[in-house]
């Protein structure tokens, strides 16, 4: 016999989307539960995003989870583009009328959200197995196994915040959903180390050997990436091999001053563009990576996820407080406008900065011309800056 429970909103997935949605709903007095496949430690062990738009920071403020972010987050006025052995700055603050981004790891943000949820006594079920969603056209139910017992949660709405490989999108009948996808013929090999960052700003590098990115988590912790082939295994790269390859791809000044050290983490991420339309199926709403993926070159994935969550929380609050359904009805279209803008920007940044495995010198010449354009034309630089810091209206 399944153990039954009822909540207003059942959230599948405790990544940044599910946790922030849970927090916004909890603060609005809407009772919710999060059901997560993995353990909290596993979720916190995944090293991912690092760059937050101002609108994401504002939303985290509103959710009451941004105190540590304001203490420890690093505000970046611009970013660097390296090509042809030289670095060029794109100054976001100057080009966008004062906007900046904040560098704060997704791991830290997730930890802040988890701790707040725990302190406020809102429930999260970790290590929930065989999670399945049912009846979202009328009476939604989430089922799962935990510690050998079967559980069932009846609810008004299900939020599918379970990432690209999750169960919620996969449960939608094929005829009700359209997907758009581009898989890139390369990945990113990332390394985290307890070393000071090579530069005060991120460096995006275009190099004949492939793309490289110099990022950071704090004044003493660096995050670096190099473009790699899709079949690359992180285990086959020694730290020394990684540092040598990175040094070959960055500008000479960065190669000279880079401080190296043992890795804390190394992993390979494939690059993908993906959108599922629509993002709502009756009483099931998809949010974040469950509905869309961008290649990380534009630093947009987490920001898009949190934007979906803001719209979904507003729509649910309006429904519970005022019985209005227009925001629920427009949720999918409202999200998808911003999603497609981010898809375009991320694909464009990826094309400009990566070495195409089957590309030729013509492709390289086009990339270099585009890079010179964005680093010399105010209009082109403004377009990059505006998209990177996040557009107010899309
Ligand atoms: P996820 O973080 O994937 O969370 C989904 C959760 O659902 C997971 O905890 C998962 O365990 C759980 N789950 C999965 N299946 C089930 C199931 N069947 N049942 C229950 N739970 C389930 N974005 C940025 O904005 N800026 C960046 O700088 C940036 N850099 C990135 C760098 C890399 C290398 C990568 C890989 C991504 C980067 N991103 C970046 C993207 C960002 O990390 C994601 O967009 C973000 O994690 C999306 O959050 P989410 O909560 O929607 O999904
Ligand atoms: C990161 O720090 O992990 C990071 C930063 C910028 C990106 C992608 C990843 O575009």
mmCIF file of N, CA and C and ligand atoms in Angstrom, residues 48-51 103 188 202 204 213 215-217 223 225 296-300 388, ligand 2:
data_model
loop_
_atom_site.group_PDB
_atom_site.id
_atom_site.type_symbol
_atom_site.label_atom_id
_atom_site.label_comp_id
_atom_site.label_asym_id
_atom_site.label_seq_id
_atom_site.Cartn_x
_atom_site.Cartn_y
_atom_site.Cartn_z
ATOM 1 N N UNK A 48 29.179 23.403 -11.905
ATOM 2 C CA UNK A 48 28.592 23.894 -13.152
ATOM 3 C C UNK A 48 28.774 25.404 -13.277
ATOM 4 N N UNK A 49 27.654 26.107 -13.323
ATOM 5 C CA UNK A 49 27.684 27.508 -13.726
ATOM 6 C C UNK A 49 28.450 28.412 -12.762
ATOM 7 N N UNK A 50 28.819 29.581 -13.283
ATOM 8 C CA UNK A 50 29.523 30.536 -12.450
ATOM 9 C C UNK A 50 29.072 31.981 -12.579
ATOM 10 N N UNK A 51 28.309 32.302 -13.610
ATOM 11 C CA UNK A 51 28.019 33.721 -13.888
ATOM 12 C C UNK A 51 26.529 34.012 -13.715
ATOM 13 N N UNK A 103 29.980 36.825 -10.365
ATOM 14 C CA UNK A 103 30.537 35.481 -10.418
ATOM 15 C C UNK A 103 30.340 34.833 -9.047
ATOM 16 N N UNK A 188 33.547 20.378 -23.397
ATOM 17 C CA UNK A 188 34.454 21.179 -22.557
ATOM 18 C C UNK A 188 35.023 20.258 -21.477
ATOM 19 N N UNK A 202 36.872 37.235 -16.613
ATOM 20 C CA UNK A 202 36.911 35.979 -17.374
ATOM 21 C C UNK A 202 37.595 36.231 -18.715
ATOM 22 N N UNK A 204 37.679 34.652 -22.500
ATOM 23 C CA UNK A 204 37.179 33.728 -23.526
ATOM 24 C C UNK A 204 38.206 33.716 -24.653
ATOM 25 N N UNK A 213 38.615 28.775 -21.741
ATOM 26 C CA UNK A 213 37.965 29.785 -20.903
ATOM 27 C C UNK A 213 38.659 29.814 -19.547
ATOM 28 N N UNK A 215 38.002 31.099 -15.948
ATOM 29 C CA UNK A 215 36.965 31.630 -15.063
ATOM 30 C C UNK A 215 37.426 31.456 -13.622
ATOM 31 N N UNK A 216 36.536 31.683 -12.697
ATOM 32 C CA UNK A 216 36.941 31.653 -11.278
ATOM 33 C C UNK A 216 35.736 31.393 -10.387
ATOM 34 N N UNK A 217 36.004 31.081 -9.138
ATOM 35 C CA UNK A 217 34.949 30.955 -8.138
ATOM 36 C C UNK A 217 35.163 31.939 -6.994
ATOM 37 N N UNK A 223 38.486 28.323 -12.135
ATOM 38 C CA UNK A 223 37.800 27.330 -12.962
ATOM 39 C C UNK A 223 38.255 27.564 -14.396
ATOM 40 N N UNK A 225 38.480 25.911 -18.529
ATOM 41 C CA UNK A 225 37.944 24.931 -19.479
ATOM 42 C C UNK A 225 38.790 24.938 -20.745
ATOM 43 N N UNK A 296 27.337 26.263 -22.847
ATOM 44 C CA UNK A 296 27.681 27.174 -21.745
ATOM 45 C C UNK A 296 28.447 28.442 -22.151
ATOM 46 N N UNK A 297 28.814 28.568 -23.421
ATOM 47 C CA UNK A 297 29.650 29.690 -23.862
ATOM 48 C C UNK A 297 29.040 31.058 -23.548
ATOM 49 N N UNK A 298 27.716 31.156 -23.479
ATOM 50 C CA UNK A 298 27.093 32.448 -23.192
ATOM 51 C C UNK A 298 26.761 32.629 -21.721
ATOM 52 N N UNK A 299 27.059 31.623 -20.878
ATOM 53 C CA UNK A 299 26.772 31.664 -19.436
ATOM 54 C C UNK A 299 25.290 31.936 -19.150
ATOM 55 N N UNK A 300 24.421 31.299 -19.913
ATOM 56 C CA UNK A 300 22.997 31.624 -19.820
ATOM 57 C C UNK A 300 22.127 30.579 -19.117
ATOM 58 N N UNK A 388 24.946 39.347 -22.845
ATOM 59 C CA UNK A 388 25.677 38.656 -21.779
ATOM 60 C C UNK A 388 25.129 39.031 -20.405
HETATM 61 C C1 LIG B 2 32.135 28.932 -15.165
HETATM 62 O O1 LIG B 2 32.769 29.672 -14.383
HETATM 63 O O2 LIG B 2 31.905 27.743 -14.900
HETATM 64 C C2 LIG B 2 31.670 29.482 -16.457
HETATM 65 C C3 LIG B 2 31.777 30.832 -16.708
HETATM 66 C C4 LIG B 2 31.360 31.345 -17.927
HETATM 67 C C5 LIG B 2 30.814 30.501 -18.873
HETATM 68 C C6 LIG B 2 30.667 29.148 -18.599
HETATM 69 C C7 LIG B 2 31.111 28.631 -17.390
HETATM 70 O O3 LIG B 2 30.425 31.009 -20.066
#
